[in-house]
Short mmCIF file of N, CA and C in Angstrom, two decimals:
data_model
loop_
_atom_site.label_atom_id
_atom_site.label_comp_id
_atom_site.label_asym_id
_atom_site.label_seq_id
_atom_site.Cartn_x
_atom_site.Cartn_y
_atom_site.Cartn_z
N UNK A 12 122.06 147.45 66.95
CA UNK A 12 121.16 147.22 68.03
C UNK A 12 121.80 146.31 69.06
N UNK A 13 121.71 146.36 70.14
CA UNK A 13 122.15 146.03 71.41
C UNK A 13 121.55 144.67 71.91
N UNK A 14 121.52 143.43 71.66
CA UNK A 14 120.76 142.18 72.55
C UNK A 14 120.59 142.73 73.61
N UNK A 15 119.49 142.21 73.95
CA UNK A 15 118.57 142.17 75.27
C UNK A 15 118.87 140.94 76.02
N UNK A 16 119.78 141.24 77.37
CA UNK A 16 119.48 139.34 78.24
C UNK A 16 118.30 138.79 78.20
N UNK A 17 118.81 137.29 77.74
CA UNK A 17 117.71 136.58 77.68
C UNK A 17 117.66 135.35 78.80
N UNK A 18 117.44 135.07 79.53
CA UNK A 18 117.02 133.76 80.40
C UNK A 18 117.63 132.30 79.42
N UNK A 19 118.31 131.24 80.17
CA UNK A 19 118.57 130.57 79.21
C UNK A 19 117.73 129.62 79.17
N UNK A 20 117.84 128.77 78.19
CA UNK A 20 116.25 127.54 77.62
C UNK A 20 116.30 126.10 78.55
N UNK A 21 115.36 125.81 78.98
CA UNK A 21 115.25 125.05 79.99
C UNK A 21 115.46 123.71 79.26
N UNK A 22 116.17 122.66 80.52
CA UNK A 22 116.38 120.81 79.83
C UNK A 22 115.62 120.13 80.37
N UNK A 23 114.78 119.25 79.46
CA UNK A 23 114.38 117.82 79.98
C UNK A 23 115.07 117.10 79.93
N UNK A 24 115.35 115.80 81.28
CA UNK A 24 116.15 114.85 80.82
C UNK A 24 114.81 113.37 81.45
N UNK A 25 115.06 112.86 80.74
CA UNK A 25 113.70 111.41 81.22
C UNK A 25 114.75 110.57 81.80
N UNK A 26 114.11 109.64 82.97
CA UNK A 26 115.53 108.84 84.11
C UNK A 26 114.09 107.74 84.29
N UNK A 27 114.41 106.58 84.20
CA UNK A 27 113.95 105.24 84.74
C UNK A 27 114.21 104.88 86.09
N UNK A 28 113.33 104.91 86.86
CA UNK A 28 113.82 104.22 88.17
C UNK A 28 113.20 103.24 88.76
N UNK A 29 113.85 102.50 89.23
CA UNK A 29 113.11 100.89 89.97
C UNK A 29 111.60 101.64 90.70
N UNK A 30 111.06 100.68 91.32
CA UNK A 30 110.06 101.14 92.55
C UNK A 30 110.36 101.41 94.03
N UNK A 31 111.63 100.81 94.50
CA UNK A 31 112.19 100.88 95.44
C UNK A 31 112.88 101.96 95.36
N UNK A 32 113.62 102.62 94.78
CA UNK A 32 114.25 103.96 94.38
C UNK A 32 113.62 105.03 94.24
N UNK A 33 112.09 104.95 93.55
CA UNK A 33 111.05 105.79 93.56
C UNK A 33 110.85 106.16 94.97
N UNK A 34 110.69 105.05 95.74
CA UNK A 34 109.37 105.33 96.83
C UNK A 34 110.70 105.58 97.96
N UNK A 35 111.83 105.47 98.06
CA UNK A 35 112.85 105.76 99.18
C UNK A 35 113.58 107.12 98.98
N UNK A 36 113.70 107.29 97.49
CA UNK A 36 114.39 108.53 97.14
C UNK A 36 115.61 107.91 96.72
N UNK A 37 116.38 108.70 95.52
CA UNK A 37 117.66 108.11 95.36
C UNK A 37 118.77 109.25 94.93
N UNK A 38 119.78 108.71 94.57
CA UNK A 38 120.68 109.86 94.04
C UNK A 38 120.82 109.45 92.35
N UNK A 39 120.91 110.26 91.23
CA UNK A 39 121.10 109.79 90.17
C UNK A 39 122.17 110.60 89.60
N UNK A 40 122.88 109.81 88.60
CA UNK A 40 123.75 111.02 87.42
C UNK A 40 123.48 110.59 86.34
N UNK A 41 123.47 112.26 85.84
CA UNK A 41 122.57 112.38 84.12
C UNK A 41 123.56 113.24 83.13
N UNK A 42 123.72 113.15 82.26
CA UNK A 42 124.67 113.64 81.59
C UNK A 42 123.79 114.81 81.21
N UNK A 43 124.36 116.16 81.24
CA UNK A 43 123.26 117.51 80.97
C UNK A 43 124.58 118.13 79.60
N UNK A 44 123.50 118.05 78.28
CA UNK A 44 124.04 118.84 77.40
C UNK A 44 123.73 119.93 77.08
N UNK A 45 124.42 121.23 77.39
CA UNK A 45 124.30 122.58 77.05
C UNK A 45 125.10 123.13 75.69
N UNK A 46 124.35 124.27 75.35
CA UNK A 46 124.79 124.69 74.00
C UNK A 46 126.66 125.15 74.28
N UNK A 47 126.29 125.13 75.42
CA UNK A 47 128.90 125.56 75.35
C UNK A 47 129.35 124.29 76.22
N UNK A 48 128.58 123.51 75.71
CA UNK A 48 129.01 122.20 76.63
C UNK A 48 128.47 121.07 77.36
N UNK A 49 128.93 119.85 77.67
CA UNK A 49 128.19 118.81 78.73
C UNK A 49 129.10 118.46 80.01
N UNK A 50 128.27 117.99 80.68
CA UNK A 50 128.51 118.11 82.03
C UNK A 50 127.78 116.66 83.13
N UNK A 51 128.21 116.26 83.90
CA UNK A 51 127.69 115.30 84.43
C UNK A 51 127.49 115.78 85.62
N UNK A 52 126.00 115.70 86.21
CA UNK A 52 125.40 116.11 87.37
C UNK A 52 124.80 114.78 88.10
N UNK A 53 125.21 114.68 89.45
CA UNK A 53 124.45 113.98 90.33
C UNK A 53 123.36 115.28 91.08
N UNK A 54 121.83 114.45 90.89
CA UNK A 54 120.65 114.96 90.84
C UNK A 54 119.92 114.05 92.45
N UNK A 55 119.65 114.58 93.36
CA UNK A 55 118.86 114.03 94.22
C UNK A 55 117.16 114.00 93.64
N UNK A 56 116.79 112.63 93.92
CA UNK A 56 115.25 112.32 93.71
C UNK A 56 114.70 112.21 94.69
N UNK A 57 113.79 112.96 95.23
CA UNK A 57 112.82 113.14 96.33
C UNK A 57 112.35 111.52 96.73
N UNK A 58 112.30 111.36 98.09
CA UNK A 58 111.33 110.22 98.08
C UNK A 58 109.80 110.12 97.58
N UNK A 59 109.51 108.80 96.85
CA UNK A 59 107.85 109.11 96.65
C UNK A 59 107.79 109.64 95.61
N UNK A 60 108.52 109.96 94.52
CA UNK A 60 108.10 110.19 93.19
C UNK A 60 107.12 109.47 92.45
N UNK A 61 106.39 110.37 91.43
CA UNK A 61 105.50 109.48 90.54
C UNK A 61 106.07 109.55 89.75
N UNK A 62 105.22 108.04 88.54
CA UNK A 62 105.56 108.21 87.27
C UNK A 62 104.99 109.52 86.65
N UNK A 63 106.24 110.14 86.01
CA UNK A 63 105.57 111.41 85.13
C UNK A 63 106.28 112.70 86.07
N UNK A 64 106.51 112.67 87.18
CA UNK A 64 106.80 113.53 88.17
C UNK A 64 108.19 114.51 87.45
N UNK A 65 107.93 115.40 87.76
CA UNK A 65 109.23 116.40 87.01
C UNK A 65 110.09 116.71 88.75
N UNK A 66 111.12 116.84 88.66
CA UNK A 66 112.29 117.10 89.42
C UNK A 66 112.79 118.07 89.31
N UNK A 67 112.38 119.74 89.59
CA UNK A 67 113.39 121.03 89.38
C UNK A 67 114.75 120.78 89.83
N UNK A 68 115.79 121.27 88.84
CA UNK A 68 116.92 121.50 89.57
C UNK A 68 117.53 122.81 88.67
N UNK A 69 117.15 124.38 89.98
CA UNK A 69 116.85 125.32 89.40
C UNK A 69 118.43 125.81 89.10
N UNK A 70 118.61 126.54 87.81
CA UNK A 70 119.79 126.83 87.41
C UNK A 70 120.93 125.89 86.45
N UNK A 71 120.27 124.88 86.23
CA UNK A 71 121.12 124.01 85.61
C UNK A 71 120.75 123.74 84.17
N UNK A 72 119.96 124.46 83.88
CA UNK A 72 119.42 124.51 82.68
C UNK A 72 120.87 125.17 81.45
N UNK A 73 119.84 125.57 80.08
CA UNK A 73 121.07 126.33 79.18
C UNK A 73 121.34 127.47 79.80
N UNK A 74 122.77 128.15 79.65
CA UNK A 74 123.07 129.24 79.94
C UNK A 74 122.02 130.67 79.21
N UNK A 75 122.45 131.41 79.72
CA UNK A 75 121.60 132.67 79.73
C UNK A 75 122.39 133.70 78.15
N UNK A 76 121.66 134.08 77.52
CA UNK A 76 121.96 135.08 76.22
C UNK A 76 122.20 136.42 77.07
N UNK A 77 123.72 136.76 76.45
CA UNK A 77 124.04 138.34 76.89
C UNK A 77 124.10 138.52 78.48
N UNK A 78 124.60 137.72 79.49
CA UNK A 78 124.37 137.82 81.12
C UNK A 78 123.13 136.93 81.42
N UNK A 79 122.33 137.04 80.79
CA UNK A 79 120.96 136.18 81.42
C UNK A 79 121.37 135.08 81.99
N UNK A 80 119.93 134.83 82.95
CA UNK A 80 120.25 133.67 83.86
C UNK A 80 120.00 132.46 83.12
N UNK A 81 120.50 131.35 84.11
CA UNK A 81 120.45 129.82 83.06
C UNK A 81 119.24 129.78 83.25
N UNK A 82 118.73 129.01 82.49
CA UNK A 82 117.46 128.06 82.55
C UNK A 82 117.64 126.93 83.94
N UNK A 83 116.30 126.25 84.12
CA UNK A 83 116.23 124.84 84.83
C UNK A 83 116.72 123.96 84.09
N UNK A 84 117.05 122.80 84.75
CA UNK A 84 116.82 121.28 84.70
C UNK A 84 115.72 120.89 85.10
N UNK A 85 114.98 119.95 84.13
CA UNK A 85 113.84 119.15 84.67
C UNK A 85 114.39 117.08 84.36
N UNK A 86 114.02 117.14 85.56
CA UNK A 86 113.89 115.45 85.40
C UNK A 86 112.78 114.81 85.92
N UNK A 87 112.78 114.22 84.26
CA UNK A 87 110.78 113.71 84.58
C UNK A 87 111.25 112.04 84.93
N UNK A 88 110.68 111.65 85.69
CA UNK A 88 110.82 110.35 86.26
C UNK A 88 109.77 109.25 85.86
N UNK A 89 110.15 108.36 84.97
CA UNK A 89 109.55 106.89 84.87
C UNK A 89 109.48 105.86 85.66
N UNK A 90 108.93 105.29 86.26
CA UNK A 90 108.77 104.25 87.20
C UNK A 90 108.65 102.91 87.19
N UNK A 91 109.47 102.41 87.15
CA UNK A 91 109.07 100.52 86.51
C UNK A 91 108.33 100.03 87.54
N UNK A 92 107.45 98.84 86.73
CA UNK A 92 106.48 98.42 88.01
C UNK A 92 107.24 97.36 88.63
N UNK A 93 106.41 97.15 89.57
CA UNK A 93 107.43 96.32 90.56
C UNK A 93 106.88 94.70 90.44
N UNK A 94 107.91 93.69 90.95
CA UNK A 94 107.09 92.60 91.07
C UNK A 94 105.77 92.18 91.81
N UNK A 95 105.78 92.62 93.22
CA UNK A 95 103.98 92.66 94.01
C UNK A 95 103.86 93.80 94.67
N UNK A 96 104.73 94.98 94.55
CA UNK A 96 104.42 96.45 95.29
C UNK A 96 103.29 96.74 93.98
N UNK A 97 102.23 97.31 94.44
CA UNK A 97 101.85 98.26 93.35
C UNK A 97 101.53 99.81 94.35
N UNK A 98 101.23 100.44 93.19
CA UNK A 98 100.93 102.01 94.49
C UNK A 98 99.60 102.96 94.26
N UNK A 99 98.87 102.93 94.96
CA UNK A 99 97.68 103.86 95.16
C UNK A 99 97.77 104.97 95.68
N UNK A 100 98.24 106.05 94.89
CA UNK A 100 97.99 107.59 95.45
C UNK A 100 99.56 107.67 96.63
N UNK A 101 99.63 107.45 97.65
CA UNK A 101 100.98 107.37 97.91
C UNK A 101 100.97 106.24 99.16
N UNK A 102 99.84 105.19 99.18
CA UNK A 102 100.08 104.25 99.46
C UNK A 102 100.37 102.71 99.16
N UNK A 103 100.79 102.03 99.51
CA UNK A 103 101.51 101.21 98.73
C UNK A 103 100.80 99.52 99.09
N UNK A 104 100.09 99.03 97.70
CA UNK A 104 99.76 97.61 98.03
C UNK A 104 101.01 96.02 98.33
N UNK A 105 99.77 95.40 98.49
CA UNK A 105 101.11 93.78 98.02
C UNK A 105 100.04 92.80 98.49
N UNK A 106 99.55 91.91 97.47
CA UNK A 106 98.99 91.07 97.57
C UNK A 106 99.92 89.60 98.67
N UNK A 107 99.30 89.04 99.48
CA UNK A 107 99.98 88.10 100.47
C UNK A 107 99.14 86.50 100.76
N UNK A 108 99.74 85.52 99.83
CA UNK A 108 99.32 84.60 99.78
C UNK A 108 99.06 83.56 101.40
N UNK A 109 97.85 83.15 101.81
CA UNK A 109 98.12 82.76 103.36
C UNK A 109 97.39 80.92 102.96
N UNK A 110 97.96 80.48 103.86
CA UNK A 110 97.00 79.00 103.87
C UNK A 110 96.04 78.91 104.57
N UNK A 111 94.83 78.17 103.97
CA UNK A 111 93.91 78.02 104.70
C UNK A 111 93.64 77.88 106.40
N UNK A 112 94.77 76.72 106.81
CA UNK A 112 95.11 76.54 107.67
C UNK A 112 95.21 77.88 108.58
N UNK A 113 96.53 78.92 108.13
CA UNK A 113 96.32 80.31 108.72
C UNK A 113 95.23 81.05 108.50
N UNK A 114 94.59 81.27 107.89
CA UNK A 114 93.02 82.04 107.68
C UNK A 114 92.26 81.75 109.01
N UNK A 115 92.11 80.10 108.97
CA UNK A 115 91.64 79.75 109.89
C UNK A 115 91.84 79.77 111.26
N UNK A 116 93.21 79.54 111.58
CA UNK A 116 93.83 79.14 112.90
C UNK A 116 93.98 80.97 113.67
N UNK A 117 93.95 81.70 112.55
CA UNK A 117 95.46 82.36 112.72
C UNK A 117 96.89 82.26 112.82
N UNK A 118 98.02 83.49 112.60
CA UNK A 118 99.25 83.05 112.39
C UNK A 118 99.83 84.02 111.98
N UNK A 119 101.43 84.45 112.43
CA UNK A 119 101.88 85.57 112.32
C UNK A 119 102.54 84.73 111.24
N UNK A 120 102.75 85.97 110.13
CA UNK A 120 103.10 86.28 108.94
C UNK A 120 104.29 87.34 108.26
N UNK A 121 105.16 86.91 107.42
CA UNK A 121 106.19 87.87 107.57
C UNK A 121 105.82 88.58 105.92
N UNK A 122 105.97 89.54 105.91
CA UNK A 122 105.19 90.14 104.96
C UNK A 122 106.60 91.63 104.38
N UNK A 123 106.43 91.68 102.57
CA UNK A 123 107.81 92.73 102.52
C UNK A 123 107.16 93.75 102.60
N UNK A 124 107.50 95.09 102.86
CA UNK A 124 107.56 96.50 103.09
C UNK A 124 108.67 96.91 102.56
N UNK A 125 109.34 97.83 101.69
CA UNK A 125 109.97 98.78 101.15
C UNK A 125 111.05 99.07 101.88
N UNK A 126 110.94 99.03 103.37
CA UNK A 126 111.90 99.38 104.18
C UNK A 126 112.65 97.35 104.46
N UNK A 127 112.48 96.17 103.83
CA UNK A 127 112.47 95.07 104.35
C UNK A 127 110.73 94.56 105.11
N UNK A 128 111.42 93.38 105.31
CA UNK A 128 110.12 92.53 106.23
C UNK A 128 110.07 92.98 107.37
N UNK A 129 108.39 92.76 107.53
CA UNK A 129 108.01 93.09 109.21
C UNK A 129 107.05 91.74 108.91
N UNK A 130 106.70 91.48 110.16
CA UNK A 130 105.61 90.50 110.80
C UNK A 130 104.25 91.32 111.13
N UNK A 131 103.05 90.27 110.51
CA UNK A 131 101.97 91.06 110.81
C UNK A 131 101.08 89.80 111.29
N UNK A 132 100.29 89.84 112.28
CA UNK A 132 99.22 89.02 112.97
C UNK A 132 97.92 88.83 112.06
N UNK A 133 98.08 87.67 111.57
CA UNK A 133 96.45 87.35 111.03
C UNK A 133 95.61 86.76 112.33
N UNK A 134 94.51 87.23 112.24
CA UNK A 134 92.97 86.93 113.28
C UNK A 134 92.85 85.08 112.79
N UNK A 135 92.03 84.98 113.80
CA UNK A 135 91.64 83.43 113.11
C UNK A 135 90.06 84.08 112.60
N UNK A 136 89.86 83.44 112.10
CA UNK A 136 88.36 83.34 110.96
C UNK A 136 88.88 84.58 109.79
N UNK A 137 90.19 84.67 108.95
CA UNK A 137 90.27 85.49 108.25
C UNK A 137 89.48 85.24 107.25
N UNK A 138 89.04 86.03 106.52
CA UNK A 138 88.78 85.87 104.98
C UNK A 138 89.44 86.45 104.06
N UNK A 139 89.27 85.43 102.71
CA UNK A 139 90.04 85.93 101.73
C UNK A 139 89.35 87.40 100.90
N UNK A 140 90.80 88.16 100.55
CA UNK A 140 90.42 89.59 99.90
C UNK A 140 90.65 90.44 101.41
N UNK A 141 90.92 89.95 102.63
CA UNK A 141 90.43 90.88 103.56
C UNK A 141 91.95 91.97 103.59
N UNK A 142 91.95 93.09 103.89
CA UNK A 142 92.96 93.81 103.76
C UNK A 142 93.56 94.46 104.91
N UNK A 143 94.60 94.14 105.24
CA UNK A 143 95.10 94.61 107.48
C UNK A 143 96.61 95.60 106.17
N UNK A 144 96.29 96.58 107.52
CA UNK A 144 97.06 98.36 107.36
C UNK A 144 98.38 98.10 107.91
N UNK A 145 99.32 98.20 107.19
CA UNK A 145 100.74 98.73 108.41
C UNK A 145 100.98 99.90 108.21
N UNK A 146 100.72 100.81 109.12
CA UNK A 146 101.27 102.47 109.08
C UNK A 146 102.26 102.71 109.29
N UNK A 147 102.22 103.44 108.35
CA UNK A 147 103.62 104.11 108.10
C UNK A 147 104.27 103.99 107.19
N UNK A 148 103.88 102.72 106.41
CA UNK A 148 105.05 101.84 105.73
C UNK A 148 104.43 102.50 104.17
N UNK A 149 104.20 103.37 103.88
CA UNK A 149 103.94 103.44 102.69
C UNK A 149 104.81 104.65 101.98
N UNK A 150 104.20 105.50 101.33
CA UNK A 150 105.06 106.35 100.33
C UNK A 150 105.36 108.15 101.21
N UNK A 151 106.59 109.05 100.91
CA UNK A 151 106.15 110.05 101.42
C UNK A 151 105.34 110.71 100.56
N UNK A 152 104.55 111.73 101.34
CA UNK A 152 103.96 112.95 100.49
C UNK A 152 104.54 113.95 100.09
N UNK A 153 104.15 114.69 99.47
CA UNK A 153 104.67 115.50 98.65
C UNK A 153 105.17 116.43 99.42
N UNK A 154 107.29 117.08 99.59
CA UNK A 154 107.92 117.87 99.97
C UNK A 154 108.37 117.34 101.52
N UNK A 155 108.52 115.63 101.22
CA UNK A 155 108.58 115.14 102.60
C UNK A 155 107.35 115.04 103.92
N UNK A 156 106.10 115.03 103.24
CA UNK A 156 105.15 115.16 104.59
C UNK A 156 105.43 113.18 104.78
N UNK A 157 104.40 113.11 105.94
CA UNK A 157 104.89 112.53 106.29
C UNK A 157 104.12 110.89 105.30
N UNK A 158 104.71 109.54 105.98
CA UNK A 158 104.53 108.48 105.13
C UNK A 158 103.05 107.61 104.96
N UNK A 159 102.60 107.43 104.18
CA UNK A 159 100.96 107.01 104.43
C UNK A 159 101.45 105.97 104.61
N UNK A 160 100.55 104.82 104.23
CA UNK A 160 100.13 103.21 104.95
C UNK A 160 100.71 102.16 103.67
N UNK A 161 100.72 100.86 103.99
CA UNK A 161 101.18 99.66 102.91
C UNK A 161 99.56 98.84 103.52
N UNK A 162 99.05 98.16 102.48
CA UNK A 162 98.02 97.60 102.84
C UNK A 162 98.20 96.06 102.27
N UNK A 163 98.25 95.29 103.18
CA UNK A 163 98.52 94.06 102.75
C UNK A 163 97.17 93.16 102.14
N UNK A 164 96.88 92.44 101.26
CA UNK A 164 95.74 92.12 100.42
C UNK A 164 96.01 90.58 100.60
N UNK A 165 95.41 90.04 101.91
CA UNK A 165 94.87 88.37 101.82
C UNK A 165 94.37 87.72 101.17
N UNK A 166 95.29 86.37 100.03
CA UNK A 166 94.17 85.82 99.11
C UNK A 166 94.61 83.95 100.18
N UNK A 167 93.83 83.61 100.25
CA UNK A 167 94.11 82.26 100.83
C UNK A 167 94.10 81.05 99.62
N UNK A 168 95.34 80.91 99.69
CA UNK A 168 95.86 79.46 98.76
C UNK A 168 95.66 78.51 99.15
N UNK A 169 94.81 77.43 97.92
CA UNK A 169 94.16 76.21 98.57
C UNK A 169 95.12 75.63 97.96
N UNK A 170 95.43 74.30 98.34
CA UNK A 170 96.42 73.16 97.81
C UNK A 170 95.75 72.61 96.63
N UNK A 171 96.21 72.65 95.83
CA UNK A 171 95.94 72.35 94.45
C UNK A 171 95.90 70.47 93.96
N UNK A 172 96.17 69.88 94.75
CA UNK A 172 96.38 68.36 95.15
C UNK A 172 96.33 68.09 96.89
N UNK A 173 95.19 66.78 96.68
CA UNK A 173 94.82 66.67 97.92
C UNK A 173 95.01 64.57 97.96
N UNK A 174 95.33 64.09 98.60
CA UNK A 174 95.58 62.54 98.82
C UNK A 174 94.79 62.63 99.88
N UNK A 175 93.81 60.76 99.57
CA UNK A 175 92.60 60.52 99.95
C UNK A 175 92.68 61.08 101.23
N UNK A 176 93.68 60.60 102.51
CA UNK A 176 93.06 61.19 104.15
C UNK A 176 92.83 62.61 104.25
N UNK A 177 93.44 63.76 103.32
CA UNK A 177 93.13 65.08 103.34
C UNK A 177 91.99 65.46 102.92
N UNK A 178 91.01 64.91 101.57
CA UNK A 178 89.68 64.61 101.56
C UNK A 178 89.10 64.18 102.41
N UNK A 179 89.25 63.05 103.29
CA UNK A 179 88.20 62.76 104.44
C UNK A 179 88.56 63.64 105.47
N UNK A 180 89.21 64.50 105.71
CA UNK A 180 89.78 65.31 106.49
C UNK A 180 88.92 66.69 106.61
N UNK A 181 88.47 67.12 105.41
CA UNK A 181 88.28 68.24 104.91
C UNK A 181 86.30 68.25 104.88
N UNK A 182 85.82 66.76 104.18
CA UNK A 182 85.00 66.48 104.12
C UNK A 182 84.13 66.70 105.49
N UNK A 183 85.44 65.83 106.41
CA UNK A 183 84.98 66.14 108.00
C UNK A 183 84.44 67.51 108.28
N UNK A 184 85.48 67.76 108.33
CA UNK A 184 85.35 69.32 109.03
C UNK A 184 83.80 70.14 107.95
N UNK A 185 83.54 69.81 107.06
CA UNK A 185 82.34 70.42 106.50
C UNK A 185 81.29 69.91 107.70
N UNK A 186 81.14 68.52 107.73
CA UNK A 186 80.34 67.98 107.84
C UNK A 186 80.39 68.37 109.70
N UNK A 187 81.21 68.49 110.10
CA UNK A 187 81.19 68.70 111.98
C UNK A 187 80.88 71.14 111.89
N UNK A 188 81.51 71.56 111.09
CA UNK A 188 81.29 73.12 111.12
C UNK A 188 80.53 73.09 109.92
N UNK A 189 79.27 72.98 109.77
CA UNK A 189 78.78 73.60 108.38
C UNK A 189 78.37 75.03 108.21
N UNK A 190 79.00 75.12 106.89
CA UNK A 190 78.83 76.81 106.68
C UNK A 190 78.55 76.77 104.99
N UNK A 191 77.56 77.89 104.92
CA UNK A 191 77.06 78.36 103.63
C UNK A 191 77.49 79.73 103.88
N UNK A 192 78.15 80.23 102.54
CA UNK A 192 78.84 81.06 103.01
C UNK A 192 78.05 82.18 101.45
N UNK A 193 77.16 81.43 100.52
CA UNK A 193 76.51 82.51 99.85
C UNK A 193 74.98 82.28 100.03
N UNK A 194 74.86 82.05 101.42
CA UNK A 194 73.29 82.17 102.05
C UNK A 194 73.01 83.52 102.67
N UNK A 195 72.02 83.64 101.73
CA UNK A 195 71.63 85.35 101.98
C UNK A 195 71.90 86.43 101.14
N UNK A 196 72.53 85.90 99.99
CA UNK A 196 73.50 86.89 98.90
C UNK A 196 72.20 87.00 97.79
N UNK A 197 71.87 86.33 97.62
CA UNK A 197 70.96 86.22 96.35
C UNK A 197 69.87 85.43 96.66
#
């Protein structure tokens, strides 16, 4: 009896990548073992990968039985988390510590983005939790569309030690702007 071509059997290979490498795109090499052999392939990673995300790279799979064609390569991509990037769908957070002082006053702020720092304008009367958009700066979509948003997340850091004139300082200012600020909540 005569074999029939068969298609050859497809590879997983699993690859770790930073968050910055995820979300820019990178180049990787993976050692690919086939049944007549191994081989070292540099593999392009799309920008904006997820964790879990598979990577075709069609033809690089096992060779083919009797003429058949090879199989794929798949590379499924792991994602380490990052120190303050985290990522929502394909936009990208970062919590941004401000001083009271800036909440209040206002104050431009230099803030990281993926691509490096940009400067972003805080309002005066910010509040804490409040969240300001930089477009653009976030992840691509899927097959290169284009880049969603980074959303920066205001928590205002109080000084954790205060010496007596910063108490009468502070005391003041209650006492000259008074504000209740959970009047009306409950």
């Amino acid at each position: 009896g005569r074999r029939m071509a068969q298609r050859g059997v497809d590879i997983e290979y699993t690859i770790e990548l930073d968050f910055i490498s995820a979300a820019k795109g990178t180049e990787v090499k993976i050692p690919v073992v086939r049944a007549t052999g191994s081989e070292s392939l540099t593999v392009k990673i799309p920008p904006g990968v997820k964790d879990g995300s598979r990577v075709r790279v069609g033809g690089k799979g096992d060779t083919g039985i009797e003429g058949g064609p090879p199989g794929d390569l798949y590379i499924i991509t792991r994602i380490r988390q990052h120190r303050y990037f985290r990522r929502a769908g394909n936009d990208i957070y970062v919590d941004v510590p401000i001083t009271v002082q800036e909440a209040m006053l206002g104050a431009a702020v230099d803030v990281p983005t993926v691509d490096g720092f940009t400067t972003i304008k805080i309002h005066p009367g910010t509040q804490g939790g409040q969240k300001l958009r930089i477009k653009g700066k976030g992840l691509y979509g899927a097959h290169g569309t284009a880049r969603s948003d980074e959303y920066v997340v205001l928590n205002i850091a109080v000084p954790q030690k205060l010496d007596e004139r910063s108490k009468t300082l502070v005391e003041e200012l209650g006492r000259i702007n008074p504000y209740e600020p959970r009047k009306g909540l409950w």
